[in-house]
mmCIF file of C-alpha atoms in Angstrom:
data_model
loop_
_atom_site.group_PDB
_atom_site.id
_atom_site.type_symbol
_atom_site.label_atom_id
_atom_site.label_comp_id
_atom_site.label_asym_id
_atom_site.label_seq_id
_atom_site.Cartn_x
_atom_site.Cartn_y
_atom_site.Cartn_z
ATOM 1 C CA MET A 1 17.028 89.674 -47.941
ATOM 2 C CA LYS A 2 18.383 88.621 -44.908
ATOM 3 C CA ARG A 3 21.076 85.464 -44.419
ATOM 4 C CA LYS A 4 20.043 82.895 -42.503
ATOM 5 C CA SER A 5 21.701 82.460 -39.346
ATOM 6 C CA VAL A 6 24.248 78.917 -38.815
ATOM 7 C CA ALA A 7 21.600 78.224 -36.182
ATOM 8 C CA GLN A 8 19.277 78.193 -39.081
ATOM 9 C CA ASP A 9 21.513 76.930 -41.568
ATOM 10 C CA VAL A 10 21.683 73.526 -38.111
ATOM 11 C CA LYS A 11 20.145 70.375 -38.805
ATOM 12 C CA PRO A 12 19.264 68.408 -36.204
ATOM 13 C CA ASP A 13 21.376 65.100 -36.306
ATOM 14 C CA THR A 14 18.610 62.077 -36.676
ATOM 15 C CA SER A 15 20.581 58.708 -37.082
ATOM 16 C CA LYS A 16 20.945 58.464 -33.497
ATOM 17 C CA PRO A 17 18.553 58.413 -30.290
ATOM 18 C CA THR A 18 18.773 61.965 -29.020
ATOM 19 C CA ALA A 19 15.321 60.498 -25.642
ATOM 20 C CA ILE A 20 18.910 59.781 -23.166
ATOM 21 C CA PHE A 21 17.209 59.805 -19.748
ATOM 22 C CA GLU A 22 19.005 63.007 -17.926
ATOM 23 C CA ALA A 23 18.460 62.341 -14.091
ATOM 24 C CA SER A 24 18.343 64.781 -11.602
ATOM 25 C CA GLU A 25 17.274 65.304 -8.283
ATOM 26 C CA GLY A 26 16.586 61.881 -6.325
ATOM 27 C CA ARG A 27 13.265 59.665 -5.951
ATOM 28 C CA ALA A 28 11.788 58.321 -3.795
ATOM 29 C CA TYR A 29 8.247 57.045 -4.895
ATOM 30 C CA THR A 30 7.992 53.856 -7.119
ATOM 31 C CA VAL A 31 5.017 52.662 -9.396
ATOM 32 C CA SER A 32 5.097 48.792 -9.523
ATOM 33 C CA ILE A 33 2.336 46.857 -11.824
ATOM 34 C CA ALA A 34 0.956 43.321 -11.813
ATOM 35 C CA LEU A 35 -0.274 41.089 -14.346
ATOM 36 C CA PRO A 36 -0.924 37.460 -14.271
ATOM 37 C CA GLY A 37 1.431 35.201 -15.584
ATOM 38 C CA SER A 38 -1.567 33.046 -17.760
ATOM 39 C CA ILE A 39 -1.753 35.827 -20.318
ATOM 40 C CA ILE A 40 0.891 33.460 -22.589
ATOM 41 C CA THR A 41 -1.247 31.091 -23.105
ATOM 42 C CA ASN A 42 -3.161 33.629 -24.780
ATOM 43 C CA ALA A 43 0.640 32.584 -27.090
ATOM 44 C CA LEU A 44 0.123 29.869 -29.458
ATOM 45 C CA THR A 45 4.048 29.608 -30.512
ATOM 46 C CA PRO A 46 7.334 29.755 -28.141
ATOM 47 C CA GLU A 47 8.486 32.796 -31.100
ATOM 48 C CA LEU A 48 4.673 34.454 -29.895
ATOM 49 C CA LYS A 49 5.289 33.908 -26.337
ATOM 50 C CA THR A 50 9.080 35.415 -26.313
ATOM 51 C CA LEU A 51 6.869 38.418 -27.972
ATOM 52 C CA LEU A 52 4.181 39.547 -25.843
ATOM 53 C CA ALA A 53 6.831 39.231 -23.245
ATOM 54 C CA GLY A 54 9.224 41.325 -25.128
ATOM 55 C CA ARG A 55 6.284 44.228 -25.635
ATOM 56 C CA ILE A 56 5.783 43.904 -21.220
ATOM 57 C CA ALA A 57 9.582 44.451 -21.263
ATOM 58 C CA ARG A 58 9.028 47.734 -23.222
ATOM 59 C CA ALA A 59 6.400 48.954 -21.502
ATOM 60 C CA SER A 60 7.535 48.839 -18.589
ATOM 61 C CA ALA A 61 10.786 50.454 -20.014
ATOM 62 C CA VAL A 62 9.454 53.147 -21.188
ATOM 63 C CA PHE A 63 7.157 53.898 -18.420
ATOM 64 C CA CYS A 64 10.188 53.787 -16.381
ATOM 65 C CA VAL A 65 8.040 51.153 -13.730
ATOM 66 C CA ASP A 66 10.015 49.701 -10.346
ATOM 67 C CA GLU A 67 8.853 46.839 -10.227
ATOM 68 C CA ILE A 68 6.225 43.387 -12.166
ATOM 69 C CA VAL A 69 4.859 41.035 -10.286
ATOM 70 C CA VAL A 70 3.814 38.360 -11.779
ATOM 71 C CA PHE A 71 0.418 36.352 -10.722
ATOM 72 C CA ASP A 72 -1.157 33.320 -10.567
ATOM 73 C CA ASP A 73 -5.296 33.880 -11.572
ATOM 74 C CA GLY A 74 -5.572 29.914 -11.472
ATOM 75 C CA GLN A 75 -5.723 30.123 -15.543
ATOM 76 C CA SER A 76 -2.213 29.007 -15.973
ATOM 77 C CA LYS A 77 -3.405 25.936 -17.810
ATOM 78 C CA GLN A 78 -1.190 23.775 -20.359
ATOM 79 C CA ARG A 79 -3.045 24.846 -24.441
ATOM 80 C CA LYS A 80 -4.098 22.002 -26.273
ATOM 81 C CA GLY A 81 -2.747 21.603 -29.296
ATOM 82 C CA ALA A 82 0.407 22.268 -30.947
ATOM 83 C CA GLY A 83 1.973 23.943 -27.967
ATOM 84 C CA ASP A 84 1.045 19.962 -26.764
ATOM 85 C CA HIS A 85 3.998 19.111 -29.073
ATOM 86 C CA TYR A 86 6.604 21.481 -29.362
ATOM 87 C CA HIS A 87 5.826 21.187 -25.173
ATOM 88 C CA GLN A 88 6.694 17.346 -25.842
ATOM 89 C CA ASN A 89 10.239 17.209 -27.447
ATOM 90 C CA ALA A 90 11.016 21.056 -26.370
ATOM 91 C CA ASP A 91 13.719 19.227 -23.268
ATOM 92 C CA GLY A 92 13.012 23.158 -20.779
ATOM 93 C CA PHE A 93 10.795 24.932 -21.472
ATOM 94 C CA THR A 94 8.514 26.406 -19.688
ATOM 95 C CA GLY A 95 6.284 28.554 -22.393
ATOM 96 C CA PHE A 96 3.141 25.941 -21.953
ATOM 97 C CA SER A 97 3.998 23.767 -18.984
ATOM 98 C CA ASP A 98 4.690 26.991 -16.272
ATOM 99 C CA PRO A 99 3.239 30.519 -17.994
ATOM 100 C CA ASP A 100 4.353 32.130 -14.760
ATOM 101 C CA TYR A 101 7.965 31.050 -14.742
ATOM 102 C CA PHE A 102 8.476 31.255 -18.634
ATOM 103 C CA LEU A 103 6.865 35.509 -18.180
ATOM 104 C CA MET A 104 9.488 35.676 -14.415
ATOM 105 C CA HIS A 105 12.107 34.672 -16.722
ATOM 106 C CA VAL A 106 12.154 36.391 -19.944
ATOM 107 C CA LEU A 107 11.780 39.547 -18.726
ATOM 108 C CA SER A 108 13.962 39.394 -15.052
ATOM 109 C CA TYR A 109 16.915 38.233 -18.520
ATOM 110 C CA LEU A 110 15.502 40.934 -20.929
ATOM 111 C CA GLU A 111 15.994 44.069 -17.542
ATOM 112 C CA THR A 112 19.168 42.236 -17.161
ATOM 113 C CA PRO A 113 22.349 44.091 -18.490
ATOM 114 C CA PRO A 114 23.351 42.029 -21.275
ATOM 115 C CA PHE A 115 27.220 41.591 -20.836
ATOM 116 C CA LEU A 116 25.468 40.436 -17.059
ATOM 117 C CA ARG A 117 23.780 38.286 -19.078
ATOM 118 C CA PRO A 118 27.005 34.948 -19.813
ATOM 119 C CA PHE A 119 27.246 35.313 -16.241
ATOM 120 C CA LEU A 120 23.346 35.224 -15.144
ATOM 121 C CA PHE A 121 21.776 33.365 -17.171
ATOM 122 C CA PRO A 122 23.100 30.054 -18.500
ATOM 123 C CA LEU A 123 21.346 29.012 -21.939
ATOM 124 C CA HIS A 124 17.773 27.601 -21.125
ATOM 125 C CA PRO A 125 15.137 27.198 -24.251
ATOM 126 C CA ASP A 126 12.330 30.119 -22.578
ATOM 127 C CA LEU A 127 15.580 32.570 -23.644
ATOM 128 C CA ARG A 128 15.593 31.001 -27.343
ATOM 129 C CA PHE A 129 14.025 33.698 -29.292
ATOM 130 C CA ALA A 130 15.262 36.487 -27.302
ATOM 131 C CA GLY A 131 17.562 37.653 -28.929
ATOM 132 C CA SER A 132 15.358 39.116 -30.970
ATOM 133 C CA LEU A 133 13.484 41.467 -28.709
ATOM 134 C CA PRO A 134 14.362 44.753 -29.164
ATOM 135 C CA SER A 135 16.176 46.706 -26.637
ATOM 136 C CA LEU A 136 15.555 47.648 -23.539
ATOM 137 C CA ASP A 137 18.086 49.695 -23.381
ATOM 138 C CA MET A 138 17.808 51.894 -20.431
ATOM 139 C CA PRO A 139 19.513 53.476 -18.053
ATOM 140 C CA HIS A 140 21.913 51.383 -16.592
ATOM 141 C CA HIS A 141 22.545 48.965 -19.861
ATOM 142 C CA LEU A 142 25.848 50.865 -19.664
ATOM 143 C CA LYS A 143 28.201 50.331 -22.406
ATOM 144 C CA SER A 144 32.042 50.126 -21.404
ATOM 145 C CA HIS A 145 32.583 54.244 -23.161
ATOM 146 C CA GLU A 146 29.425 54.842 -21.550
ATOM 147 C CA TRP A 147 29.716 57.484 -17.840
ATOM 148 C CA CYS A 148 27.872 56.807 -15.316
ATOM 149 C CA ARG A 149 28.844 57.078 -11.242
ATOM 150 C CA TYR A 150 26.495 53.815 -10.987
ATOM 151 C CA ARG A 151 26.697 50.862 -12.999
ATOM 152 C CA GLU A 152 25.889 47.263 -12.407
ATOM 153 C CA GLY A 153 28.236 44.313 -12.216
ATOM 154 C CA VAL A 154 28.861 40.467 -11.084
ATOM 155 C CA THR A 155 30.873 39.269 -8.410
ATOM 156 C CA ILE A 156 33.952 37.166 -10.223
ATOM 157 C CA LYS A 157 36.358 34.414 -8.679
ATOM 158 C CA LYS A 158 39.999 36.036 -8.600
ATOM 159 C CA PRO A 159 42.185 34.032 -11.463
ATOM 160 C CA VAL A 160 44.948 31.926 -10.594
ATOM 161 C CA GLU A 161 47.950 33.779 -8.892
ATOM 162 C CA GLY A 162 50.771 33.216 -12.527
ATOM 163 C CA GLU A 163 47.675 32.394 -14.925
ATOM 164 C CA LYS A 164 47.792 35.043 -17.940
ATOM 165 C CA SER A 165 45.067 36.387 -18.948
ATOM 166 C CA LYS A 166 43.287 35.087 -22.441
ATOM 167 C CA LYS A 167 40.925 36.924 -24.448
ATOM 168 C CA SER A 168 38.423 34.005 -25.014
ATOM 169 C CA LYS A 169 34.526 33.663 -23.246
ATOM 170 C CA LYS A 170 35.662 30.170 -21.080
ATOM 171 C CA ARG A 171 35.671 31.507 -17.679
ATOM 172 C CA ARG A 172 39.792 30.826 -16.391
ATOM 173 C CA ARG A 173 41.047 28.941 -14.079
ATOM 174 C CA GLU A 174 39.607 30.032 -10.743
ATOM 175 C CA GLU A 175 40.384 30.792 -6.810
ATOM 176 C CA PRO A 176 38.458 30.871 -4.039
ATOM 177 C CA GLN A 177 37.893 35.140 -2.843
ATOM 178 C CA SER A 178 39.498 36.776 0.428
ATOM 179 C CA LYS A 179 37.404 37.132 3.321
ATOM 180 C CA GLU A 180 38.186 40.708 2.849
ATOM 181 C CA ALA A 181 37.226 41.474 -0.443
ATOM 182 C CA SER A 182 35.857 41.011 -4.325
ATOM 183 C CA LEU A 183 36.206 41.547 -7.438
ATOM 184 C CA VAL A 184 32.768 42.849 -9.353
ATOM 185 C CA ASP A 185 32.717 42.802 -13.388
ATOM 186 C CA VAL A 186 31.044 45.879 -13.892
ATOM 187 C CA GLY A 187 32.103 46.817 -17.419
ATOM 188 C CA LEU A 188 34.737 48.570 -17.809
ATOM 189 C CA PRO A 189 38.189 47.567 -19.247
ATOM 190 C CA GLN A 190 39.503 46.886 -15.168
ATOM 191 C CA LYS A 191 37.294 44.644 -12.409
ATOM 192 C CA ILE A 192 36.323 46.419 -10.120
ATOM 193 C CA SER A 193 36.984 46.131 -5.858
ATOM 194 C CA VAL A 194 34.446 45.927 -3.536
ATOM 195 C CA PRO A 195 35.173 45.595 0.492
ATOM 196 C CA ALA A 196 33.175 42.568 1.309
ATOM 197 C CA ALA A 197 33.009 39.072 0.882
ATOM 198 C CA ILE A 198 30.305 38.311 -1.687
ATOM 199 C CA PRO A 199 29.300 34.580 -3.527
ATOM 200 C CA PRO A 200 30.741 34.558 -7.126
ATOM 201 C CA ASP A 201 28.514 34.658 -9.991
ATOM 202 C CA THR A 202 26.362 38.029 -7.272
ATOM 203 C CA ARG A 203 25.031 40.141 -9.237
ATOM 204 C CA VAL A 204 25.379 43.838 -7.397
ATOM 205 C CA THR A 205 24.961 48.019 -7.460
ATOM 206 C CA ILE A 206 28.273 49.675 -7.786
ATOM 207 C CA LYS A 207 29.006 53.389 -7.223
ATOM 208 C CA LEU A 208 32.052 54.060 -8.516
ATOM 209 C CA PRO A 209 34.095 57.301 -6.861
ATOM 210 C CA LYS A 210 34.558 60.000 -9.792
ATOM 211 C CA ASP A 211 35.747 59.499 -13.057
ATOM 212 C CA SER A 212 38.820 60.542 -12.940
ATOM 213 C CA ASP A 213 39.201 57.683 -10.548
ATOM 214 C CA ILE A 214 38.622 55.440 -12.837
ATOM 215 C CA PRO A 215 41.969 54.921 -14.516
ATOM 216 C CA ALA A 216 41.795 54.175 -18.563
ATOM 217 C CA SER A 217 43.152 50.738 -18.862
ATOM 218 C CA GLY A 218 43.602 48.295 -15.495
ATOM 219 C CA ASP A 219 46.565 48.311 -13.858
ATOM 220 C CA GLY A 220 44.603 47.021 -11.060
ATOM 221 C CA PRO A 221 41.144 46.723 -8.976
ATOM 222 C CA ALA A 222 39.940 50.868 -8.838
ATOM 223 C CA ALA A 223 37.810 50.334 -4.999
ATOM 224 C CA CYS A 224 34.584 50.691 -4.844
ATOM 225 C CA SER A 225 31.530 50.586 -2.870
ATOM 226 C CA VAL A 226 28.266 48.157 -3.068
ATOM 227 C CA VAL A 227 24.970 49.359 -2.726
ATOM 228 C CA ALA A 228 21.439 49.065 -2.174
ATOM 229 C CA PRO A 229 19.570 48.366 -5.744
ATOM 230 C CA SER A 230 17.259 51.118 -5.143
ATOM 231 C CA THR A 231 20.531 54.315 -3.764
ATOM 232 C CA PRO A 232 21.510 55.441 -7.675
ATOM 233 C CA ARG A 233 17.161 56.183 -8.428
ATOM 234 C CA GLU A 234 17.186 57.663 -4.847
ATOM 235 C CA GLU A 235 20.318 59.379 -4.988
ATOM 236 C CA GLY A 236 20.847 60.650 -7.753
ATOM 237 C CA GLY A 237 17.312 60.207 -9.864
ATOM 238 C CA TYR A 238 18.434 57.616 -12.528
ATOM 239 C CA TYR A 239 15.246 55.216 -14.125
ATOM 240 C CA TRP A 240 17.637 51.593 -12.943
ATOM 241 C CA GLY A 241 15.211 49.041 -14.801
ATOM 242 C CA TYR A 242 12.530 47.086 -12.042
ATOM 243 C CA SER A 243 12.959 43.666 -10.298
ATOM 244 C CA VAL A 244 10.181 41.163 -10.511
ATOM 245 C CA ARG A 245 8.219 39.033 -8.498
ATOM 246 C CA ALA A 246 5.960 36.239 -8.124
ATOM 247 C CA ALA A 247 2.514 36.542 -6.571
ATOM 248 C CA SER A 248 0.724 32.991 -5.509
ATOM 249 C CA SER A 249 -2.297 35.006 -6.014
ATOM 250 C CA LEU A 250 -4.381 37.898 -6.221
ATOM 251 C CA SER A 251 -4.335 38.654 -2.775
ATOM 252 C CA ALA A 252 -0.851 38.598 -2.292
ATOM 253 C CA VAL A 253 0.860 41.044 -4.639
ATOM 254 C CA ILE A 254 -0.588 43.150 -2.210
ATOM 255 C CA THR A 255 -0.323 41.363 1.369
ATOM 256 C CA GLU A 256 3.189 40.215 0.124
ATOM 257 C CA CYS A 257 4.489 43.383 -0.541
ATOM 258 C CA THR A 258 8.209 44.206 -0.799
ATOM 259 C CA TYR A 259 8.373 47.832 0.410
ATOM 260 C CA SER A 260 8.018 48.749 3.785
ATOM 261 C CA GLY A 261 4.480 50.636 4.517
ATOM 262 C CA GLY A 262 2.915 48.337 1.625
ATOM 263 C CA TYR A 263 1.287 49.992 -1.583
ATOM 264 C CA ASP A 264 -0.176 53.781 -0.703
ATOM 265 C CA LEU A 265 -2.428 53.437 -4.101
ATOM 266 C CA THR A 266 -3.346 51.401 -6.803
ATOM 267 C CA ILE A 267 -5.736 50.727 -8.936
ATOM 268 C CA GLY A 268 -7.337 47.855 -10.579
ATOM 269 C CA THR A 269 -8.280 47.989 -14.310
ATOM 270 C CA SER A 270 -11.313 46.875 -16.378
ATOM 271 C CA GLU A 271 -13.637 48.095 -19.124
ATOM 272 C CA ARG A 272 -16.485 48.262 -16.358
ATOM 273 C CA GLY A 273 -14.140 50.971 -13.983
ATOM 274 C CA SER A 274 -14.862 54.856 -14.103
ATOM 275 C CA PRO A 275 -12.491 56.681 -17.319
ATOM 276 C CA ILE A 276 -9.158 56.940 -16.703
ATOM 277 C CA ALA A 277 -9.219 60.680 -17.159
ATOM 278 C CA ASP A 278 -11.276 60.690 -14.323
ATOM 279 C CA LEU A 279 -8.084 60.581 -12.180
ATOM 280 C CA GLY A 280 -5.709 63.022 -14.071
ATOM 281 C CA ARG A 281 -9.097 65.769 -12.068
ATOM 282 C CA HIS A 282 -10.862 63.904 -9.285
ATOM 283 C CA SER A 283 -11.459 60.622 -7.632
ATOM 284 C CA GLN A 284 -14.791 58.933 -8.210
ATOM 285 C CA ASP A 285 -15.892 60.161 -4.374
ATOM 286 C CA GLY A 286 -15.272 63.529 -5.404
ATOM 287 C CA SER A 287 -11.747 64.351 -3.215
ATOM 288 C CA GLN A 288 -8.554 64.597 -5.520
ATOM 289 C CA VAL A 289 -6.120 62.092 -6.319
ATOM 290 C CA PRO A 290 -3.865 61.783 -2.848
ATOM 291 C CA ARG A 291 0.318 62.471 -3.229
ATOM 292 C CA PHE A 292 1.212 58.714 -3.459
ATOM 293 C CA ASN A 293 5.443 56.877 -2.794
ATOM 294 C CA ARG A 294 3.647 53.562 -4.149
ATOM 295 C CA MET A 295 1.474 53.136 -6.672
ATOM 296 C CA LEU A 296 0.054 49.712 -7.924
ATOM 297 C CA VAL A 297 -1.636 49.392 -10.965
ATOM 298 C CA VAL A 298 -3.325 46.320 -11.259
ATOM 299 C CA PHE A 299 -3.790 43.926 -14.830
ATOM 300 C CA GLY A 300 -5.789 41.754 -15.214
ATOM 301 C CA GLY A 301 -5.886 38.201 -18.357
ATOM 302 C CA VAL A 302 -8.257 37.396 -21.127
ATOM 303 C CA ALA A 303 -11.046 36.697 -18.891
ATOM 304 C CA GLY A 304 -10.523 40.269 -16.764
ATOM 305 C CA LEU A 305 -9.855 40.403 -12.857
ATOM 306 C CA GLU A 306 -13.352 38.613 -11.546
ATOM 307 C CA VAL A 307 -11.284 35.359 -12.763
ATOM 308 C CA ALA A 308 -8.991 35.830 -10.215
ATOM 309 C CA VAL A 309 -10.429 36.735 -7.574
ATOM 310 C CA GLU A 310 -12.853 33.129 -8.077
ATOM 311 C CA ALA A 311 -10.027 31.849 -7.814
ATOM 312 C CA ASP A 312 -8.545 32.915 -4.725
ATOM 313 C CA SER A 313 -9.044 31.311 -2.016
ATOM 314 C CA GLU A 314 -8.495 34.378 0.769
ATOM 315 C CA LEU A 315 -10.439 36.167 -1.198
ATOM 316 C CA GLN A 316 -13.281 34.201 -0.915
ATOM 317 C CA LYS A 317 -12.508 33.794 2.993
ATOM 318 C CA MET A 318 -12.936 37.460 3.072
ATOM 319 C CA GLY A 319 -16.764 37.772 0.968
ATOM 320 C CA VAL A 320 -14.442 39.660 -1.546
ATOM 321 C CA LYS A 321 -17.137 39.465 -4.832
ATOM 322 C CA GLU A 322 -15.878 41.980 -7.126
ATOM 323 C CA PRO A 323 -12.729 42.852 -6.955
ATOM 324 C CA LYS A 324 -13.190 46.697 -7.574
ATOM 325 C CA GLU A 325 -13.681 45.879 -3.424
ATOM 326 C CA LEU A 326 -9.654 45.993 -3.524
ATOM 327 C CA PHE A 327 -8.307 48.881 -5.340
ATOM 328 C CA ASP A 328 -8.629 52.831 -4.099
ATOM 329 C CA TYR A 329 -9.547 53.351 -7.904
ATOM 330 C CA TRP A 330 -10.853 51.459 -10.378
ATOM 331 C CA VAL A 331 -10.630 51.923 -13.766
ATOM 332 C CA ASN A 332 -11.549 51.757 -17.733
ATOM 333 C CA LEU A 333 -8.320 52.324 -19.636
ATOM 334 C CA CYS A 334 -10.216 53.545 -23.156
ATOM 335 C CA PRO A 335 -13.817 54.415 -23.067
ATOM 336 C CA GLY A 336 -15.150 53.756 -25.874
ATOM 337 C CA GLN A 337 -12.356 50.348 -27.362
ATOM 338 C CA GLY A 338 -13.881 49.616 -30.548
ATOM 339 C CA SER A 339 -12.126 46.121 -30.482
ATOM 340 C CA ARG A 340 -13.958 43.914 -28.394
ATOM 341 C CA THR A 341 -10.825 43.106 -26.299
ATOM 342 C CA ILE A 342 -7.763 44.680 -25.115
ATOM 343 C CA ARG A 343 -5.480 42.818 -25.182
ATOM 344 C CA THR A 344 -3.617 42.718 -22.088
ATOM 345 C CA GLU A 345 0.077 43.862 -23.409
ATOM 346 C CA GLU A 346 -1.605 46.743 -25.047
ATOM 347 C CA ALA A 347 -3.612 47.550 -21.519
ATOM 348 C CA VAL A 348 -0.181 47.659 -20.560
ATOM 349 C CA TRP A 349 0.397 50.666 -22.572
ATOM 350 C CA LEU A 350 -2.943 51.832 -22.005
ATOM 351 C CA GLY A 351 -2.654 51.854 -18.789
ATOM 352 C CA LEU A 352 0.727 53.460 -17.826
ATOM 353 C CA MET A 353 0.351 56.423 -21.028
ATOM 354 C CA GLY A 354 -2.858 57.386 -19.461
ATOM 355 C CA LEU A 355 -1.667 56.852 -15.721
ATOM 356 C CA ARG A 356 1.397 59.420 -16.640
ATOM 357 C CA GLU A 357 0.385 62.678 -15.255
ATOM 358 C CA VAL A 358 -1.030 61.038 -11.555
ATOM 359 C CA VAL A 359 2.074 59.387 -11.663
ATOM 360 C CA VAL A 360 4.781 62.218 -12.583
ATOM 361 C CA ASN A 361 2.473 64.749 -10.079
ATOM 362 C CA LYS A 362 1.446 63.142 -7.557
ATOM 363 C CA GLY A 363 4.897 60.795 -6.887
ATOM 364 C CA ARG A 364 6.659 61.752 -3.852
ATOM 365 C CA LYS A 365 10.652 62.602 -4.479
#
């Protein structure tokens, strides 16, 4: 009888996640999604509203979405019923009165590395249940013992000279930053010094020197540089979270694009579109899907993208009658669906999964 080799006896350790994001070459292309904030009105309680936002954030993190645009489709009205009672008694909660803002607020909070949240997000009723959501655990959500050439940080004020350090959550007595440099907390044992005057409580992306130049415990700040938030993606190939942008209408999603040159591949989603599987083979006009730099995928709310077109005064002036006129491709995410409706948070998962092959094969590196 043959003996089993040592390799055969070793079992994989499943006690911890093993699907860790590994950066390779730099990535130039970006993936954006857009959806109406009115989907929040379909959730009846603050807990459900928060959970809905968390599902959007989880899908975006899993499929490496770089930008989320929350637009007004004209349906963001205060819901009548039990929600009114909560809204009247909850100081500052916006889930009923301003669902667009609520969705953006929660999405931005979840994208932020946990150690930065106390600096950048004051206590707010919108975030009351955000702590119960599953962690996004993205590459830039680094722990103090994890090494990466890039880190997110927040600028801090320098403590008054001679004051003893205290291990407390309370802020120490502070003095203004020097004009030549700023201190940044990036979650390491010591603070980081950058050669720029940046206002306190500003989120920044830091590029660190080699790991051998970062001491385990700080005798002084390490010298580093501030870079653009896109640098980890473009130089190192890291997925570095998503930005959140508001749009006043469906047309503003496209016309107010923050990327130079705008979106060069736009996809609208609807049960009345062509099967999404066709994109992996041929487009609607018979030609293959072109390579892209900026992809945008737009999802509708409860009543679809049609109501967003009707509520958009600019599109009405242009004579646009159907939303499919706005996009390069108009796709059905789940042909032959069993349920009468597909919720937007479900459509986001379906769409990003169905487009994964297109993103990987057609995105310009």
